[in-house]
mmCIF file of C-alpha atoms and ligand atoms in Angstrom:
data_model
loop_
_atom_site.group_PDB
_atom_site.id
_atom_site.type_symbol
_atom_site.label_atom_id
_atom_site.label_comp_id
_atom_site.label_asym_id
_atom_site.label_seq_id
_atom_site.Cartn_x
_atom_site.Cartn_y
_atom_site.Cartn_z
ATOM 1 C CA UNK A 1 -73.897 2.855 28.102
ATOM 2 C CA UNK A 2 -72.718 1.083 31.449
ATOM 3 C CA UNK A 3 -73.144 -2.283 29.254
ATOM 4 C CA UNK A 4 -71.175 -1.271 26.281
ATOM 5 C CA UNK A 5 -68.429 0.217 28.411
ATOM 6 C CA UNK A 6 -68.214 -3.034 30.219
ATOM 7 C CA UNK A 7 -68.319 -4.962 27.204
ATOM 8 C CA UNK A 8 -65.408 -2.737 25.344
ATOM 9 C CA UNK A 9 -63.444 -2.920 28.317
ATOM 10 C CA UNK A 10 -63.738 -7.091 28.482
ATOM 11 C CA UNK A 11 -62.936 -7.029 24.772
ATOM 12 C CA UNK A 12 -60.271 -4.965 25.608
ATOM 13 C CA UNK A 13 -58.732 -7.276 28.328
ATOM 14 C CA UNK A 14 -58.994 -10.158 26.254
ATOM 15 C CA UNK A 15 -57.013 -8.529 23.605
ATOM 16 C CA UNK A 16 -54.442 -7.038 25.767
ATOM 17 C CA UNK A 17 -54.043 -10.614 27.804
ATOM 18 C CA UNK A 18 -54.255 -12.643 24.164
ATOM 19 C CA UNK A 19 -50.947 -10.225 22.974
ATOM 20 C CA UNK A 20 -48.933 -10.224 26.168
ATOM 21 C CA UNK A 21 -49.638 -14.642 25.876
ATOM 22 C CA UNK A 22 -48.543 -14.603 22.814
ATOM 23 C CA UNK A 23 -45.411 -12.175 23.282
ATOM 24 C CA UNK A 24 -44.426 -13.935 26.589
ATOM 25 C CA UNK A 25 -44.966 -17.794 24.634
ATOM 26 C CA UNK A 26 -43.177 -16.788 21.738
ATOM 27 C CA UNK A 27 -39.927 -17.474 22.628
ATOM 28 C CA UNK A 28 -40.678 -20.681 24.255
ATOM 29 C CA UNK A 29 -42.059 -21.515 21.449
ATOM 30 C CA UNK A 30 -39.518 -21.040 19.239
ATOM 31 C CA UNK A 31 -37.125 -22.698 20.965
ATOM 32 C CA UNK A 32 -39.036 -25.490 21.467
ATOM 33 C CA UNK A 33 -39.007 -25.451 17.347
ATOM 34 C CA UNK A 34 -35.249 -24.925 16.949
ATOM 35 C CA UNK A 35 -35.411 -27.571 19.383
ATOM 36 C CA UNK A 36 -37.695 -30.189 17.407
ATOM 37 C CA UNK A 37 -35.648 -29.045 14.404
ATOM 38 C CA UNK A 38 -32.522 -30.090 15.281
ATOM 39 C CA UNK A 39 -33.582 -33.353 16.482
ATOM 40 C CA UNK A 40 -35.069 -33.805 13.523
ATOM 41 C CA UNK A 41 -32.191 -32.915 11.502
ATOM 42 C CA UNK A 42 -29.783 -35.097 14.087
ATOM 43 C CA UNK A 43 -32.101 -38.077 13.252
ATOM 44 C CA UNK A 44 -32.355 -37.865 9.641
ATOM 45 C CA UNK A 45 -28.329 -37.376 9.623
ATOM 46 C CA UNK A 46 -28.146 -40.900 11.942
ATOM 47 C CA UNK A 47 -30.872 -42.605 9.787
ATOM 48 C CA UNK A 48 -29.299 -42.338 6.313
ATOM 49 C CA UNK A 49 -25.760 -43.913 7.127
ATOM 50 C CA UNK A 50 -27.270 -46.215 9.326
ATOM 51 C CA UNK A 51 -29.644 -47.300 6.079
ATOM 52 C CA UNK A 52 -26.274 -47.348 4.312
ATOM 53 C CA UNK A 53 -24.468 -49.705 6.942
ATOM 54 C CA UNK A 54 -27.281 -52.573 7.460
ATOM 55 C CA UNK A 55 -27.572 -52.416 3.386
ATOM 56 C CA UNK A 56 -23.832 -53.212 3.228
ATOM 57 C CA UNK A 57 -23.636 -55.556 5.955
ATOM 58 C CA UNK A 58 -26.637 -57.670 5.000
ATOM 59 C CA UNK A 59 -25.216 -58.115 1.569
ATOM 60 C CA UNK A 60 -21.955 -59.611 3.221
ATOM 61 C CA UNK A 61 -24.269 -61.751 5.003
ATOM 62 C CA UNK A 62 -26.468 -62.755 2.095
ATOM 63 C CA UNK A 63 -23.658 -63.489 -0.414
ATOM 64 C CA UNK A 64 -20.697 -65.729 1.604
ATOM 65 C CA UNK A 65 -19.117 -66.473 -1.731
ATOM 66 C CA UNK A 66 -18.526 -62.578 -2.913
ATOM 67 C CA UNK A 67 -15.280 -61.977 -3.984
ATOM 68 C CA UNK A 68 -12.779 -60.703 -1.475
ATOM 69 C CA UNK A 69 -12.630 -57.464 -3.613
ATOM 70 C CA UNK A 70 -16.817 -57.296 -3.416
ATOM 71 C CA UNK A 71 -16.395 -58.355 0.325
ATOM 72 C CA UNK A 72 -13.507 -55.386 0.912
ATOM 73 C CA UNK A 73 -15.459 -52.809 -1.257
ATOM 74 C CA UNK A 74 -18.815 -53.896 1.400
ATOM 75 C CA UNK A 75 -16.518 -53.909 4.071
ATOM 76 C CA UNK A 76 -14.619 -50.577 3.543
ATOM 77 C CA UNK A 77 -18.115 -48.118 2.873
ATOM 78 C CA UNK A 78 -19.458 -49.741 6.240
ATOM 79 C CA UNK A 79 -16.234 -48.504 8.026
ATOM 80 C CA UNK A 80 -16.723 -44.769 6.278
ATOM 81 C CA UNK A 81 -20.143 -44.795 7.435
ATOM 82 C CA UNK A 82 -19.442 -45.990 10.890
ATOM 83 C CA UNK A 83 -16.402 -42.947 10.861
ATOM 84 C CA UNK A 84 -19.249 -40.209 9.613
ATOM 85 C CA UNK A 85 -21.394 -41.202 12.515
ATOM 86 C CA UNK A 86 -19.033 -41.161 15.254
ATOM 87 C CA UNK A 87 -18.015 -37.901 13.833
ATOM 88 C CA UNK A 88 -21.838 -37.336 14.369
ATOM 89 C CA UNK A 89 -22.019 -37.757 17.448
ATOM 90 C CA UNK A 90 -19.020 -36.015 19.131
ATOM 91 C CA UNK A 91 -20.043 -32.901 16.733
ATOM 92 C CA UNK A 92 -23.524 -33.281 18.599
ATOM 93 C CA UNK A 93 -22.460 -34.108 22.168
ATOM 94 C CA UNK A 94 -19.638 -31.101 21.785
ATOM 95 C CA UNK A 95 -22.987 -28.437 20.412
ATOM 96 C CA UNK A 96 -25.065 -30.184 23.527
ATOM 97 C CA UNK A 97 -22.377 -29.646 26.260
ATOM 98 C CA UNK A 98 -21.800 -26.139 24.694
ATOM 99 C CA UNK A 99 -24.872 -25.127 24.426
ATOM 100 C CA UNK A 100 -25.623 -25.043 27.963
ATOM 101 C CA UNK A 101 -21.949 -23.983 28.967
ATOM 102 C CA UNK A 102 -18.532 -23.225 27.905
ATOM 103 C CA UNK A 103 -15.821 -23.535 30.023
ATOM 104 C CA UNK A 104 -12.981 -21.493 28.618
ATOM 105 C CA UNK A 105 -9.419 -22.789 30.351
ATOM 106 C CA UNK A 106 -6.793 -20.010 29.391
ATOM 107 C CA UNK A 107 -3.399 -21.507 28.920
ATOM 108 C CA UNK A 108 -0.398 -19.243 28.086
ATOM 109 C CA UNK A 109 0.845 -19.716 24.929
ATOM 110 C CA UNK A 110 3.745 -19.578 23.160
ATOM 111 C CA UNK A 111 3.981 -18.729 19.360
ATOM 112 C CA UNK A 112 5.820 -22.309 18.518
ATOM 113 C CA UNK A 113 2.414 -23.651 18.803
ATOM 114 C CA UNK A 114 0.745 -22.287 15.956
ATOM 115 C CA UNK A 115 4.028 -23.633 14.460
ATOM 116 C CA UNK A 116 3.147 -27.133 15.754
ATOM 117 C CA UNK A 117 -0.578 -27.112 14.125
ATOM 118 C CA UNK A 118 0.540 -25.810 10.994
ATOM 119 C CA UNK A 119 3.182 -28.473 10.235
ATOM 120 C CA UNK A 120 0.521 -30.887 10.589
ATOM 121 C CA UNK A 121 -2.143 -29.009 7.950
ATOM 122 C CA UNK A 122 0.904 -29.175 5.888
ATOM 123 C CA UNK A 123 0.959 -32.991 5.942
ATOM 124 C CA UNK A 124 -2.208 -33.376 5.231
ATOM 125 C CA UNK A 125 -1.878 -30.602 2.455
ATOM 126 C CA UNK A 126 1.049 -32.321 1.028
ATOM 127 C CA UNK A 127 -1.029 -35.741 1.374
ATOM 128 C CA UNK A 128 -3.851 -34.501 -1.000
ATOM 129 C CA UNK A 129 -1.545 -32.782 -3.353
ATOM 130 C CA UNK A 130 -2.610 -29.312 -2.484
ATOM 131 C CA UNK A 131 -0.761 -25.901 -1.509
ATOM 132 C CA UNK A 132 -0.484 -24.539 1.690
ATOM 133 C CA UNK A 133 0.991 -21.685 3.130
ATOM 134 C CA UNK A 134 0.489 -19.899 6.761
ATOM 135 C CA UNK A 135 2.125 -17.023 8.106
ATOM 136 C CA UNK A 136 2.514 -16.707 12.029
ATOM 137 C CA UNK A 137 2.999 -13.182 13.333
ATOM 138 C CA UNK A 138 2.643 -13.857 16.726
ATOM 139 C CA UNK A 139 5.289 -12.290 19.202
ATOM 140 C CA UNK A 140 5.390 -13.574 22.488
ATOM 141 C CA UNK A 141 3.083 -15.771 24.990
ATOM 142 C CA UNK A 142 -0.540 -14.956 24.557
ATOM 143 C CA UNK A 143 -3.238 -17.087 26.755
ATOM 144 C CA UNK A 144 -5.482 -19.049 24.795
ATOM 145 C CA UNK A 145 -7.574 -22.267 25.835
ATOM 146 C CA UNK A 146 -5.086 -24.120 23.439
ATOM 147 C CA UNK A 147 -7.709 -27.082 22.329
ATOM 148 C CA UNK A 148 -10.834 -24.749 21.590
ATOM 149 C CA UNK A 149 -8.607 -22.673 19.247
ATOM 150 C CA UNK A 150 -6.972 -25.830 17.784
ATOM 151 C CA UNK A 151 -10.534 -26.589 17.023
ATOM 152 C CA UNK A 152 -11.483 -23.367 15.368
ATOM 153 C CA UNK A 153 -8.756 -23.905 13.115
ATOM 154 C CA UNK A 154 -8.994 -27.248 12.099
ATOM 155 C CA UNK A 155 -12.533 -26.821 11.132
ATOM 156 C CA UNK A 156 -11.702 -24.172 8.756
ATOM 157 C CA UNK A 157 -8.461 -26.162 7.828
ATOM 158 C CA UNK A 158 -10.506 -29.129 6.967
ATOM 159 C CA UNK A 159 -13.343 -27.182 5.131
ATOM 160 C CA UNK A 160 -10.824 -25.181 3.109
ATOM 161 C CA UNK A 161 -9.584 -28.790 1.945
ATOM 162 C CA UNK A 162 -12.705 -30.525 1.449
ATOM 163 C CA UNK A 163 -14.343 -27.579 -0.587
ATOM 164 C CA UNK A 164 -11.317 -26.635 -2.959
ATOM 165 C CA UNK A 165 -10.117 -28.811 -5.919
ATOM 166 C CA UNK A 166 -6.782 -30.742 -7.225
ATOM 167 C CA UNK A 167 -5.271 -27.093 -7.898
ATOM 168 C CA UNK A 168 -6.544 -25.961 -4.532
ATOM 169 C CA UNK A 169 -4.026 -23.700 -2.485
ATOM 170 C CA UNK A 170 -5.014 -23.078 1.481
ATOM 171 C CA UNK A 171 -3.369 -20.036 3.064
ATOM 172 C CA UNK A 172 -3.605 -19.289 7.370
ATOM 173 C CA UNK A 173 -2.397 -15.960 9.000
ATOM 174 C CA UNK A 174 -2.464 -15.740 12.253
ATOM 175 C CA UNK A 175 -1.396 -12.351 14.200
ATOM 176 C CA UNK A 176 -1.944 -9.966 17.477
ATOM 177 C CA UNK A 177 -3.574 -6.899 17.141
ATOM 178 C CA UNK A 178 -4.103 -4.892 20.501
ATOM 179 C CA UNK A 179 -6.075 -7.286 22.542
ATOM 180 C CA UNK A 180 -7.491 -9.322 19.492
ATOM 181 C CA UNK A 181 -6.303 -12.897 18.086
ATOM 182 C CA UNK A 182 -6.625 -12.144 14.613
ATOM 183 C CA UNK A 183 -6.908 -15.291 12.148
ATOM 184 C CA UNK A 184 -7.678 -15.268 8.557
ATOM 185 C CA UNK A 185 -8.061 -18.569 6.159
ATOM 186 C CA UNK A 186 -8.662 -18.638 2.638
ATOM 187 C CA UNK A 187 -8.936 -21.195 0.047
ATOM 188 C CA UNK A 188 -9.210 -21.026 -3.663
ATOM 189 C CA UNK A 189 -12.065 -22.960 -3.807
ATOM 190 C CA UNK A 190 -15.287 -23.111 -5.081
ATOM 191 C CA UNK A 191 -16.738 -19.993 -2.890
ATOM 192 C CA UNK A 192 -19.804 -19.495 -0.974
ATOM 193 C CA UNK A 193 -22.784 -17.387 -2.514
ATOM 194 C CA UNK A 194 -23.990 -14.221 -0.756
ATOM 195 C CA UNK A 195 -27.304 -16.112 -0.297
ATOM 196 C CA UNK A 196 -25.177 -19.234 1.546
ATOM 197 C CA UNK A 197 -23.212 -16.824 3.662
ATOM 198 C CA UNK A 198 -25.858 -15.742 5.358
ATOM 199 C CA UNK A 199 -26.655 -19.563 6.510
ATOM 200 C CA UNK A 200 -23.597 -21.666 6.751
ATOM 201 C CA UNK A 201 -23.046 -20.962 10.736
ATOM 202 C CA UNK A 202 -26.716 -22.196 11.055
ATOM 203 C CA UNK A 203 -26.503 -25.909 12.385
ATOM 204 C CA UNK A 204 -26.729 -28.518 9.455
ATOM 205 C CA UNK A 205 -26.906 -26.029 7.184
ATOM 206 C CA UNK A 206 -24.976 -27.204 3.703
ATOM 207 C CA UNK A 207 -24.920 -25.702 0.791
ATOM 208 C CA UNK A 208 -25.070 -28.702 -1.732
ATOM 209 C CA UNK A 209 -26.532 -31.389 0.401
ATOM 210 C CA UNK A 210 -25.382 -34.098 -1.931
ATOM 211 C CA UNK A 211 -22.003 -32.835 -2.308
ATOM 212 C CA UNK A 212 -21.040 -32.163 0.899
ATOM 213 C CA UNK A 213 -22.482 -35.741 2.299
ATOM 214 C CA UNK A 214 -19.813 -37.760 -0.399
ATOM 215 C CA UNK A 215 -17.111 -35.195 1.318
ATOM 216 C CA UNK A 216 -18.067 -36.461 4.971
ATOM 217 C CA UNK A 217 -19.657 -33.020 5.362
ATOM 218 C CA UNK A 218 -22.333 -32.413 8.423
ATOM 219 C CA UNK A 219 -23.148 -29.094 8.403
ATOM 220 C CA UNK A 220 -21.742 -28.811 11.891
ATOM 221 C CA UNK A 221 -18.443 -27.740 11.374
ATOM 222 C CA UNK A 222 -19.048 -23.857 10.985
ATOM 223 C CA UNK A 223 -21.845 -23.790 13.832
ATOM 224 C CA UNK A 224 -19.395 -24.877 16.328
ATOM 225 C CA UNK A 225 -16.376 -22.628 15.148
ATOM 226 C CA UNK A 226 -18.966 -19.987 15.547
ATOM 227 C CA UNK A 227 -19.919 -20.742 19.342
ATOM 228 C CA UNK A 228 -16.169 -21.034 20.215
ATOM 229 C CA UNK A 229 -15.547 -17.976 18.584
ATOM 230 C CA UNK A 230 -18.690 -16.540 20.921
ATOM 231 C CA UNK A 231 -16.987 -18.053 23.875
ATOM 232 C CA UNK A 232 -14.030 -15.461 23.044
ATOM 233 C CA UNK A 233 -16.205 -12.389 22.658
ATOM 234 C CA UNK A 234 -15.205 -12.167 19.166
ATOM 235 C CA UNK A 235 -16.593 -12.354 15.873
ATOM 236 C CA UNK A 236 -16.430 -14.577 12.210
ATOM 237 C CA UNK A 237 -16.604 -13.605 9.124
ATOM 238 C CA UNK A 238 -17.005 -15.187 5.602
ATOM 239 C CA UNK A 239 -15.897 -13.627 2.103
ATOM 240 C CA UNK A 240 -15.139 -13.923 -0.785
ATOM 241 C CA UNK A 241 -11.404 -14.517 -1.711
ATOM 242 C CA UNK A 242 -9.526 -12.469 -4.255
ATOM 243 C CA UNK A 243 -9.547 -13.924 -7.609
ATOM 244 C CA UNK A 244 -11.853 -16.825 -6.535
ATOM 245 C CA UNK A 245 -12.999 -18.887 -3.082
ATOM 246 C CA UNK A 246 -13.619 -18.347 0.317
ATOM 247 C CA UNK A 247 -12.103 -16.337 3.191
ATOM 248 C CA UNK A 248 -12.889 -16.150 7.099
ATOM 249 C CA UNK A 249 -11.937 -13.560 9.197
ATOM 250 C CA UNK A 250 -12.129 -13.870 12.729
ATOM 251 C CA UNK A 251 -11.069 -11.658 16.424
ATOM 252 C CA UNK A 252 -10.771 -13.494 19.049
ATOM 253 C CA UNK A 253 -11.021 -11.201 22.198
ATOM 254 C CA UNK A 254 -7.810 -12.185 24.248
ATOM 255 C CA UNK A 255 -8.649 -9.850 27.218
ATOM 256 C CA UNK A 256 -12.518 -10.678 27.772
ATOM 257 C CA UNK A 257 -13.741 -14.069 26.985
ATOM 258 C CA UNK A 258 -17.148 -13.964 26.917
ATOM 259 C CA UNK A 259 -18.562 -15.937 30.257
ATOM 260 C CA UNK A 260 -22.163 -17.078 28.799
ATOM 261 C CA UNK A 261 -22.283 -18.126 25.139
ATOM 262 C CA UNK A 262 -25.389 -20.652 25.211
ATOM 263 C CA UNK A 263 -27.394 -17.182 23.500
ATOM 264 C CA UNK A 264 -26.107 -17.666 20.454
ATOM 265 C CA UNK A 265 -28.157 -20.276 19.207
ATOM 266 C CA UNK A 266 -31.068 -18.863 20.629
ATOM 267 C CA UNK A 267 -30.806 -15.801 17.583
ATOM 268 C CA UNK A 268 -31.027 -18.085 14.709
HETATM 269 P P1 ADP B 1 -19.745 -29.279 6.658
HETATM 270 O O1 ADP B 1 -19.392 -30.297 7.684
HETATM 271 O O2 ADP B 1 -20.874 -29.677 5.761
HETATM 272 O O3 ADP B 1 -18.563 -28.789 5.908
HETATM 273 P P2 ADP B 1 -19.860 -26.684 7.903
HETATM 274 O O4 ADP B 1 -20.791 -26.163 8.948
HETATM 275 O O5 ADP B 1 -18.415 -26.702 8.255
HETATM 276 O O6 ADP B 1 -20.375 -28.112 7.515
HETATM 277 O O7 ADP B 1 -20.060 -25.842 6.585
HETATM 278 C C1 ADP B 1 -21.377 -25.568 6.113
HETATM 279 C C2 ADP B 1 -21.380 -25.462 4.602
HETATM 280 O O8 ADP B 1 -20.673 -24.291 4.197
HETATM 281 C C3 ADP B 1 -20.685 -26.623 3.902
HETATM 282 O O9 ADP B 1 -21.560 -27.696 3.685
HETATM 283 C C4 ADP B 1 -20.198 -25.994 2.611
HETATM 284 O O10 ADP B 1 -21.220 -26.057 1.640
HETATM 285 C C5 ADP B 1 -19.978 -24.528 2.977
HETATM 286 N N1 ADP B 1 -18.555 -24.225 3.191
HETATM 287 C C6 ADP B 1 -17.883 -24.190 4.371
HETATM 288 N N2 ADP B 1 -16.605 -23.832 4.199
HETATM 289 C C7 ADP B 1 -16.438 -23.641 2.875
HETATM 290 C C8 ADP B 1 -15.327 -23.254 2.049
HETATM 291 N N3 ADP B 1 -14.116 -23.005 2.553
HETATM 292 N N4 ADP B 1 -15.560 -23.131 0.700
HETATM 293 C C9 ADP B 1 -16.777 -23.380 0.164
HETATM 294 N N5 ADP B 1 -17.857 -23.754 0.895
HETATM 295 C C10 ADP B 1 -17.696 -23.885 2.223
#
């Protein structure tokens, strides 16, 4: 009896001791995947337009009597892919620096500002022959970290304009309610499934991988509006837009930044 005893209770132990391992290692271990994974992924984005790049240079090299128009053609995908990498990398150095901390510097604000941006979207709306429209509410100074906003903005600016056709129309409302920064964008674009939605704030997650390469896509723009949005406490939202497209909602806590955001990446 004494033996059997002894030897349930060692089985025991072991079990106990092999569960608590394994639910004390689990998290290390996934991060250490999410980890591997994006490294990974970062690699595999660097490798392909690099690939792209020494093809295009060594054919200048190889054929010194192209034409000038063969030579400009060579000449001007080399610079693209040289643009998408730099792009690249200050995504991936801006995700690195945030991950481990974000530093938010509150500036007050006046309303003109939003004013400022938006003439600018319209340029570049005007530029590409699509509609734009933006409505700011805002009454009064509000303090905002003016460039991390900017940011948030411009990456839904730009996606709105890379993911919506010749006929696409962009609309931006910005407004104050209570102690929120509220800011919706929609587009009239080619919309995101429910299946998508759930994994577009994922980092380089995109939804046609082809497509969104020939637009200069990285499948960082959404994971970093996301961890700024973190940074103010708040939250983002993506639906559909009324007849067709996209639209993202989003609070931005004015009163209570958040002081720690690094634990968002750690729930995907
Ligand atoms: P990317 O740099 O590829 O645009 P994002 O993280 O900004 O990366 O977006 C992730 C994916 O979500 C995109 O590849 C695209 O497929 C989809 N997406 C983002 N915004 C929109 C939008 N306004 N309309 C349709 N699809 C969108």
């Amino acid at each position: 009896i004494i033996i059997t005893t002894m030897t349930i209770f060692w089985l025991l132990s072991i079990l106990i001791s092999l569960y608590l391992a394994n639910w004390t290692l689990q998290p290390v271990m996934l991060a250490y995947e999410k980890q591997k994974e994006f490294v990974e992924n970062a690699s595999h984005e660097l490798r392909t337009p690099l690939a792209i790049l020494q093809n295009r240079l060594e054919l200048l090299f190889q054929k010194p009597t192209a034409t000038i128009i063969d030579e400009s053609e060579n000449i001007s995908a080399s610079l693209a892919e040289v643009r998408n990498m730099r792009l690249l990398t200050s995504n991936l150095l801006n995700l690195a620096r945030r991950d481990s901390s974000l530093k938010i510097n509150s500036e007050e604000t006046q309303p003109e500002f939003f004013d400022s941006i938006f003439t600018s979207y319209q340029m570049l709306a005007d530029d590409a022959d699509k509609e734009f429209s933006s409505s700011n509410k805002i009454e009064g100074n509000i303090n905002i970290d003016q460039s991390l906003v900017k940011q948030l903005l411009t990456i839904l600016f730009d996606n709105a304009m890379k993911y919506t056709n010749d006929d696409g129309k962009i609309a931006i409302d910005i407004s104050k309610s209570g102690n929120f920064l509220a800011i919706n964008v929609a587009d009239n674009g080619e919309g995101i499934s429910d299946e998508d939605k759930k994994r577009i704030f994922d980092r380089f997650y995109r939804v046609d991988k082809a497509r969104t390469r020939q637009k200069g896509g990285l499948g960082l723009g959404l994971s970093l509006a996301k961890q700024i949005v973190v940074a103010y406490n708040g939250k983002i939202t993506v639906e559909d837009n009324q007849p067709q497209g996209t639209r993202f909602v989003i609070r931005l806590r004015l009163d209570n930044p958040l002081v720690n955001p690094a634990r968002i990446f750690q729930k995907h």
